[in-house]
Short mmCIF file of C-alpha atoms and ligand atoms in Angstrom, two decimals:
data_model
loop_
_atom_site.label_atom_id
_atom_site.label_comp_id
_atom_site.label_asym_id
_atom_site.label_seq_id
_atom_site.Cartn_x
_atom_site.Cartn_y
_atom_site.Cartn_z
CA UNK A 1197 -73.92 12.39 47.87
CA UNK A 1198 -71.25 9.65 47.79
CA UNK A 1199 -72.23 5.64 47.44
CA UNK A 1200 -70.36 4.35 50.13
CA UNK A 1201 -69.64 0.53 49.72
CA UNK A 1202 -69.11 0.75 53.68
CA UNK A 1203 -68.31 -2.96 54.71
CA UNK A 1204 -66.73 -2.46 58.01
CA UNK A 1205 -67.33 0.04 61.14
CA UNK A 1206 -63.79 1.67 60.76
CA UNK A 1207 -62.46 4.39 62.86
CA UNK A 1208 -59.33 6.77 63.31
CA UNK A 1209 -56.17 4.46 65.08
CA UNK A 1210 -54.49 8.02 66.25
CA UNK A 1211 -56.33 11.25 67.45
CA UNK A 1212 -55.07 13.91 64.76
CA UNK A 1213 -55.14 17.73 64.34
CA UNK A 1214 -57.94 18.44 61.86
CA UNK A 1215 -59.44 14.91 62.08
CA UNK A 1216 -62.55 14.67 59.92
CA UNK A 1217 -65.24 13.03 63.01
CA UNK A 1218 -67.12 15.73 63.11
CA UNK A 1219 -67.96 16.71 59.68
CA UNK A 1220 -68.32 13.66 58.01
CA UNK A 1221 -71.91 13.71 57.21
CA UNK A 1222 -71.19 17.20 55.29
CA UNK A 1223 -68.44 15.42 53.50
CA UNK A 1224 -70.19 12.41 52.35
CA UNK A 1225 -73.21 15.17 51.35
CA UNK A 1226 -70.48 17.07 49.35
CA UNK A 1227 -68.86 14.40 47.56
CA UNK A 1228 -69.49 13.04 44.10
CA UNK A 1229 -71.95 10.09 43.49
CA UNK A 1230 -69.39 7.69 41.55
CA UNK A 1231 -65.99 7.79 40.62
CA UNK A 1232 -63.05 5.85 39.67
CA UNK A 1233 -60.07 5.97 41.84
CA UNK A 1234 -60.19 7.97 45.00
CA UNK A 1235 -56.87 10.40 46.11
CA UNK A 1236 -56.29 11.56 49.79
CA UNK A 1237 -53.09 13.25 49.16
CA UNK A 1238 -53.53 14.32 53.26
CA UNK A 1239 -54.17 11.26 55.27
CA UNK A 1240 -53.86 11.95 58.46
CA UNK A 1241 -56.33 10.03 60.99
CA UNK A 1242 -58.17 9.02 57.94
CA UNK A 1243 -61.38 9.44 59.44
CA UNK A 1244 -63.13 9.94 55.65
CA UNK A 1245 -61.55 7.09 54.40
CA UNK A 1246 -62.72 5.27 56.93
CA UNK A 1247 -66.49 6.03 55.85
CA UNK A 1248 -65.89 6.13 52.68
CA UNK A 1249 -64.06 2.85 52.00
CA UNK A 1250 -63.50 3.32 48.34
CA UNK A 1251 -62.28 -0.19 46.89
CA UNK A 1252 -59.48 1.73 44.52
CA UNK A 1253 -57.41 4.60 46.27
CA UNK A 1254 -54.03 6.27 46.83
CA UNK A 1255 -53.62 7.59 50.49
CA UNK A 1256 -50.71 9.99 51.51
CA UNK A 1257 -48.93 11.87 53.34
CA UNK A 1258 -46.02 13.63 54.34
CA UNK A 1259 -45.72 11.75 57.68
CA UNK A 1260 -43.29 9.09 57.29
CA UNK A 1261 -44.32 7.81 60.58
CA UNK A 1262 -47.80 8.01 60.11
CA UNK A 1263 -48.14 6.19 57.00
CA UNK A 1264 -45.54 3.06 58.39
CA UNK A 1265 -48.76 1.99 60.57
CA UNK A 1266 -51.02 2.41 57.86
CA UNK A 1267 -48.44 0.15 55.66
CA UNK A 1268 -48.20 -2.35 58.98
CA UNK A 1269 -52.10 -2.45 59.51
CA UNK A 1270 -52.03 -3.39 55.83
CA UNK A 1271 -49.28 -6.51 55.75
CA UNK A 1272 -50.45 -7.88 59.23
CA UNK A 1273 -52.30 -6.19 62.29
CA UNK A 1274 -52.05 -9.40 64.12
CA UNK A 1275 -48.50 -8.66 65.12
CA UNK A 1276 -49.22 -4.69 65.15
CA UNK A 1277 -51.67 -5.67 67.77
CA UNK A 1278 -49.80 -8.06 69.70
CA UNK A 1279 -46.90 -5.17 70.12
CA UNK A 1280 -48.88 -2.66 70.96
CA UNK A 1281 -50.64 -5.45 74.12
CA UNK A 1282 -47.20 -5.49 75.07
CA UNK A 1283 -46.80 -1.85 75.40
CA UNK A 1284 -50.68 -1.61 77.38
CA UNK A 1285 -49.23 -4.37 79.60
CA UNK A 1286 -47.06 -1.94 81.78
CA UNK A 1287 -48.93 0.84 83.63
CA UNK A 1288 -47.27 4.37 82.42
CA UNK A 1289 -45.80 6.65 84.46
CA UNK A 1290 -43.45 9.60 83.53
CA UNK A 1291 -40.02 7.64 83.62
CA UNK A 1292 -41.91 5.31 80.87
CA UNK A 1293 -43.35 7.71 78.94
CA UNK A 1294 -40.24 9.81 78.10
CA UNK A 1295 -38.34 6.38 77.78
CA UNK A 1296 -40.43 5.36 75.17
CA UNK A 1297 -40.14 8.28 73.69
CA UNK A 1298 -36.70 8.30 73.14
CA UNK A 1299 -36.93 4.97 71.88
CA UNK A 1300 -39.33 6.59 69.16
CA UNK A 1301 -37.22 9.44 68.60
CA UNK A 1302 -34.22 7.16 67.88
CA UNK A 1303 -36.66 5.28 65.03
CA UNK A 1304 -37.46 8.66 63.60
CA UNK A 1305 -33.67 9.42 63.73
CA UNK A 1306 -32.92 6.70 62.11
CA UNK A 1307 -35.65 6.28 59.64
CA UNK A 1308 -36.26 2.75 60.94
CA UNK A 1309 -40.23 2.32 59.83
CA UNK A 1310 -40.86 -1.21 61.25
CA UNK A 1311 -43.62 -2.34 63.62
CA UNK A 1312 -42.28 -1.57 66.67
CA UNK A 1313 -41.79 2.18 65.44
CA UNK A 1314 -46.07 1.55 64.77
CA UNK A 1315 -46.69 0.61 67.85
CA UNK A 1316 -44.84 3.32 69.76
CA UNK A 1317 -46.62 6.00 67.79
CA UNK A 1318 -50.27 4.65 68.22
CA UNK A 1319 -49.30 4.11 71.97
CA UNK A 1320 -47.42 7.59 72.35
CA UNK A 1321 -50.86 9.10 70.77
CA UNK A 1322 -52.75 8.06 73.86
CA UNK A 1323 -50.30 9.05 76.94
CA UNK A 1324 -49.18 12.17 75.20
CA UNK A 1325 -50.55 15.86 75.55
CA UNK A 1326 -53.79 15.74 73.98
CA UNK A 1327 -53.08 13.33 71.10
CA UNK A 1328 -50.72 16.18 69.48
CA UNK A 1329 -47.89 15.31 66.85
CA UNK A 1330 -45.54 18.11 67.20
CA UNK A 1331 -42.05 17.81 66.23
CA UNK A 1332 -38.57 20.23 67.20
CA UNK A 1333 -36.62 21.97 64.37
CA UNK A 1334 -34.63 18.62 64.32
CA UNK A 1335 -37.52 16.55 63.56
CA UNK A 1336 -37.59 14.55 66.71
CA UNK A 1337 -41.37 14.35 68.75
CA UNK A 1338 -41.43 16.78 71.63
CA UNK A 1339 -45.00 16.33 72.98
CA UNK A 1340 -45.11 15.90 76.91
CA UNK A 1341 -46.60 13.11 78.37
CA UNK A 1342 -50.39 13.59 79.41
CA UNK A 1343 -50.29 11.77 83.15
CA UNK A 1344 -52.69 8.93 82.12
CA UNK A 1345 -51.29 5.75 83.85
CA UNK A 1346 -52.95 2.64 82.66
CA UNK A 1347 -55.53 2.06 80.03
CA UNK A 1348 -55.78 0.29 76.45
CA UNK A 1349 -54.04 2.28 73.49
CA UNK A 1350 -56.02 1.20 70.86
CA UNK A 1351 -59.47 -1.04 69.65
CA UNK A 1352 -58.49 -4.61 68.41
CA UNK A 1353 -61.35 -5.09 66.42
CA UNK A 1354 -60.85 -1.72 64.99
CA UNK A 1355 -57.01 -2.37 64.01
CA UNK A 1356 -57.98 -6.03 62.45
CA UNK A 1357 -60.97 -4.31 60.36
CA UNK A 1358 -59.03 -1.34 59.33
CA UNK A 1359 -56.17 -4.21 58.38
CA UNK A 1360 -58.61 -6.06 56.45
CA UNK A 1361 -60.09 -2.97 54.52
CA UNK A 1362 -56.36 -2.01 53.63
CA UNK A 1363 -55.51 -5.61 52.37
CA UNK A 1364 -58.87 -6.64 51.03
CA UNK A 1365 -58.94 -3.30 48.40
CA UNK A 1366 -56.67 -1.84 46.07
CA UNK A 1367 -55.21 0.79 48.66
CA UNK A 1368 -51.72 2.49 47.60
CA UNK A 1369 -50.35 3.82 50.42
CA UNK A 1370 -47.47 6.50 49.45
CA UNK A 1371 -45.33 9.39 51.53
CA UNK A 1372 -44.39 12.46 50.18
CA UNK A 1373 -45.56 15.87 49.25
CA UNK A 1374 -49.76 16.03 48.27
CA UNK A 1375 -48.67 17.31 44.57
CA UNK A 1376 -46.48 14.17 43.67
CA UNK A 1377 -49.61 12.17 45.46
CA UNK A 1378 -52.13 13.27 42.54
CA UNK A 1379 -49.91 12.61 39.68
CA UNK A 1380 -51.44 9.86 38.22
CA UNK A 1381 -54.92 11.18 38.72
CA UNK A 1382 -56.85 11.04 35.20
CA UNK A 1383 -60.65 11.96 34.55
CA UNK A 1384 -63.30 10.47 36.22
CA UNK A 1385 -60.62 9.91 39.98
CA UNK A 1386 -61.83 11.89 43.00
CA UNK A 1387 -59.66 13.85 45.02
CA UNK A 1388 -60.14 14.97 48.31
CA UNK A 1389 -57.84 17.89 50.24
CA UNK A 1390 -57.98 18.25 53.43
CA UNK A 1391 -54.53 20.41 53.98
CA UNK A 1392 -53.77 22.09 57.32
CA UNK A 1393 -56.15 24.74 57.61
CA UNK A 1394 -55.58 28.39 56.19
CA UNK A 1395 -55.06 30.10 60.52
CA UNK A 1396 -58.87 31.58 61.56
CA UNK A 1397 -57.54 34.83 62.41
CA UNK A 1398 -54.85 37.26 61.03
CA UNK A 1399 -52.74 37.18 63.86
CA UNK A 1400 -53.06 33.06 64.10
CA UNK A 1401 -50.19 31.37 63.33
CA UNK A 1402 -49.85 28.54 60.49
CA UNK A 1403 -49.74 25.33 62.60
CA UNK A 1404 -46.65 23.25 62.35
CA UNK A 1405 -47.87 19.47 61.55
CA UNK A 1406 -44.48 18.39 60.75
CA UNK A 1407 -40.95 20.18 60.62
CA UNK A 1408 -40.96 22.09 57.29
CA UNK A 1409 -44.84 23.21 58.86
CA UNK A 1410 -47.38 24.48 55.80
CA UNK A 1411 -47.28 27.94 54.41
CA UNK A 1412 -49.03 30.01 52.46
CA UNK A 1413 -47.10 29.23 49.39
CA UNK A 1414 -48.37 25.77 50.26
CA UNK A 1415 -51.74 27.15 50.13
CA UNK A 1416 -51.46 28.97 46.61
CA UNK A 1417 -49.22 25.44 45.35
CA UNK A 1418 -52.27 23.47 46.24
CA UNK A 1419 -55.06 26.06 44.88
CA UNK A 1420 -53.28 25.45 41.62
CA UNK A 1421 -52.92 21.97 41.67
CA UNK A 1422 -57.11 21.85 42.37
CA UNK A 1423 -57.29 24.30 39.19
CA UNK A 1424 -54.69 21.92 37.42
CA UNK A 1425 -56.96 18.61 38.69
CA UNK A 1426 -60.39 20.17 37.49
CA UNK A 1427 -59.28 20.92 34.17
CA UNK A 1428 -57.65 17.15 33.75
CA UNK A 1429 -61.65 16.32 34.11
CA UNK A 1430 -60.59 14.97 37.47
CA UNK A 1431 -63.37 15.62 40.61
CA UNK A 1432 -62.10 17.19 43.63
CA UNK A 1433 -63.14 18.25 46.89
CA UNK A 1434 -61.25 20.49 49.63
CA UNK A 1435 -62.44 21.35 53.46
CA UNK A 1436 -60.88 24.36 55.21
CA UNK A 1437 -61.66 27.33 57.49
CA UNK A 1438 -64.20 29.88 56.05
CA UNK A 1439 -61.58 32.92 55.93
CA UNK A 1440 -61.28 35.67 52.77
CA UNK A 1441 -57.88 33.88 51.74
CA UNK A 1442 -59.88 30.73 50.76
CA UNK A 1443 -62.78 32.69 48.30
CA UNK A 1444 -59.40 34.34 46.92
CA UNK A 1445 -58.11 31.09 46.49
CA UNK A 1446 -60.65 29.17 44.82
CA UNK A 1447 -62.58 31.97 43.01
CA UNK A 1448 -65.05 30.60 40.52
CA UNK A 1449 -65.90 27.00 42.28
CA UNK A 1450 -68.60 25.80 44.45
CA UNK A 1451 -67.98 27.26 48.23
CA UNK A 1452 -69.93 25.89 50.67
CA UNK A 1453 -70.08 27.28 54.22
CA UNK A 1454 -70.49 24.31 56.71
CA UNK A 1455 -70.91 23.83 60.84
CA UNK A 1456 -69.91 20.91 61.58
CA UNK A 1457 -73.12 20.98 64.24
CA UNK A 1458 -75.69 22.16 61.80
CA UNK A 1459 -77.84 20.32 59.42
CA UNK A 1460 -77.24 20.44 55.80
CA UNK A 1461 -80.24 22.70 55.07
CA UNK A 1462 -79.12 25.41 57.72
CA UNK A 1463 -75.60 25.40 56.35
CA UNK A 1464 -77.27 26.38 53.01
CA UNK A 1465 -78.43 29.78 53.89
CA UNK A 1466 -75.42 30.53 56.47
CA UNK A 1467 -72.30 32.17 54.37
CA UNK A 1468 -70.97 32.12 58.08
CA UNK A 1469 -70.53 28.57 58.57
CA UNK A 1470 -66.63 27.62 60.76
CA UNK A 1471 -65.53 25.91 57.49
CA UNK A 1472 -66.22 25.04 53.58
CA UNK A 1473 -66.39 22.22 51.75
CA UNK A 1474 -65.23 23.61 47.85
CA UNK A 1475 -66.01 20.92 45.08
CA UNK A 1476 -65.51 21.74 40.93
CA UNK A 1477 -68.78 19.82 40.23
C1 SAM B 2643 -55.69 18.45 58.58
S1 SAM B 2643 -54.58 17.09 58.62
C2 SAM B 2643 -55.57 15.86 57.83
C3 SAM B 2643 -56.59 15.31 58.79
C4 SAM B 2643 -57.35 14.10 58.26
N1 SAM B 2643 -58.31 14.49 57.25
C5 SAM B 2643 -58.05 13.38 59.40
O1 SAM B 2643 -59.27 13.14 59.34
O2 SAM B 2643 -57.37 13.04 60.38
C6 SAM B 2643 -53.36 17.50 57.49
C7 SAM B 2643 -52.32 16.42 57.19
O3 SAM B 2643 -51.46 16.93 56.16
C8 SAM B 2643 -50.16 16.40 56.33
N2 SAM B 2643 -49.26 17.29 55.56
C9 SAM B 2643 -48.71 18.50 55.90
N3 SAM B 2643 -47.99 19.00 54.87
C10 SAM B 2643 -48.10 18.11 53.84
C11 SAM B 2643 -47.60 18.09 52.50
N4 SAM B 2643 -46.86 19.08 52.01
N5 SAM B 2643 -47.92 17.02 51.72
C12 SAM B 2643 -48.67 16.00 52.20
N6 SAM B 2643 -49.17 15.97 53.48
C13 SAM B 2643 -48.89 17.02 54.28
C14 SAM B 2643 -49.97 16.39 57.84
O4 SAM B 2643 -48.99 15.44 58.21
C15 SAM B 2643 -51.40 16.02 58.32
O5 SAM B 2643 -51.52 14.63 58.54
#
């Protein structure tokens, strides 16, 4: 069970597929007492950083988009705030919505990772099809827009705090692929992987988070990379969907069926919990 040093209420900026909500009480049960640095090679919505609020970490994640608010929170989420107000501050309609989306698109064309680019994501996150961030072969955002007129985008208090925990702590914030994210991980760091999930069924298709989507390569790349982390004395937890493919995967470590709805105790005896939580301690 993890120490949290929890000084703020912190939650996700962005609804994200996979975000962590719901089973963070099984992931703060599952993960280790102490450790050094903590690794989230997998960002996302960062809902168990959030909890967790280690004061040394690396956070990543493939999403170049994703991270820039992260890295704007970070430097100042006054003016984060103040251009995201300025986005709330004209009701939405569909003209708007795909407007500003082409204005986003032209940021992602052009790789231009500033604040405005921040703002138009957490923004485009609340008037687009459930929350989704789905991309076209080219890269560019295709999710329609979800009808919702008027409303606030985001929590202010939530933004400054998340800000403050970014700035206040020794938080590298990185972009790339979740291998290159662990290199400097050394005995004693905690890891946690929380990859797109392996499908539920057969006939499910990987999901496609970004354009190059994750495969099952990706899978058997990151199975060794746990192998490579536990013998490197390094701690290091993983959450995915309770399918064969993962007890092939990570044969020999701790699996632990978990609902997110069911209490620790009940998870114990149920090998048919939705998901696992794996550790190597
Ligand atoms: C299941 S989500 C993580 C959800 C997160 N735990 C949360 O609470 O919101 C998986 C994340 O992996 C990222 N991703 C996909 N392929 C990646 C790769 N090869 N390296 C690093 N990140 C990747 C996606 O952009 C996505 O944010």
């Amino acid at each position: 069970m993890a120490n949290t040093n929890k000084k703020y209420e912190l939650s996700p900026f962005v609804k994200w597929a996979g975000g962590k909500k719901q089973l963070l009480e099984k992931l703060m049960h599952y993960a280790p007492d102490s450790f050094e640095r903590y690794y989230e090679p997998f960002i996302g919505g960062g809902a168990f950083l959030f909890e967790l609020q280690p004061e040394k970490a690396i956070i990543n994640d493939v999403n170049e988009q994703l991270l820039n608010i992260y890295k704007c929170l970070k430097t100042d989420a006054d003016a984060l705030i103040a251009e995201i107000r300025k986005l709330d501050s004209v009701d939405c309609d569909k003209e708007r919505y795909y407007n500003l989306r082409d204005v986003f698109n032209d940021k992602i064309s052009n790789r231009s990772l500033d604040i405005e680019c921040a703002a138009l994501m957490i923004w485009i996150n609340k008037h687009c099809f459930n929350g989704l961030y789905r991309v076209n072969s080219k890269g560019l955002f295709n999710v329609p827009y979800n009808n919702k007129k008027a409303g606030k985008s985001m929590n202010e208090d939530n933004l400054r705090n998340i800000g403050k925990y970014l700035a206040e702590n020794d938080i590298e914030i990185t972009q790339g692929d979740f291998e290159s994210a662990c290199k400097s991980a050394k005995a004693g760091d905690f890891v946690y992987f929380d990859s797109p999930y392996i499908p539920e069924s057969e006939t499910a298709s990987f999901t496609d988070y970004t354009k190059d989507g994750f495969t099952y390569e990706d899978h058997e790349r990151l199975a060794v990379l746990f192998s490579e982390l536990d013998s490197r004395g390094v701690k290091v937890m993983l959450s995915n969907n309770n399918v064969p493919l993962v007890y092939e995967l990570y044969d020999g470590y701790v699996i632990n069926p978990v609902d997110a709805k069911r209490s620790i105790n009940s998870d114990a005896s149920n090998r048919f919990g939705k998901e696992v939580i794996i550790t190597n301690y």
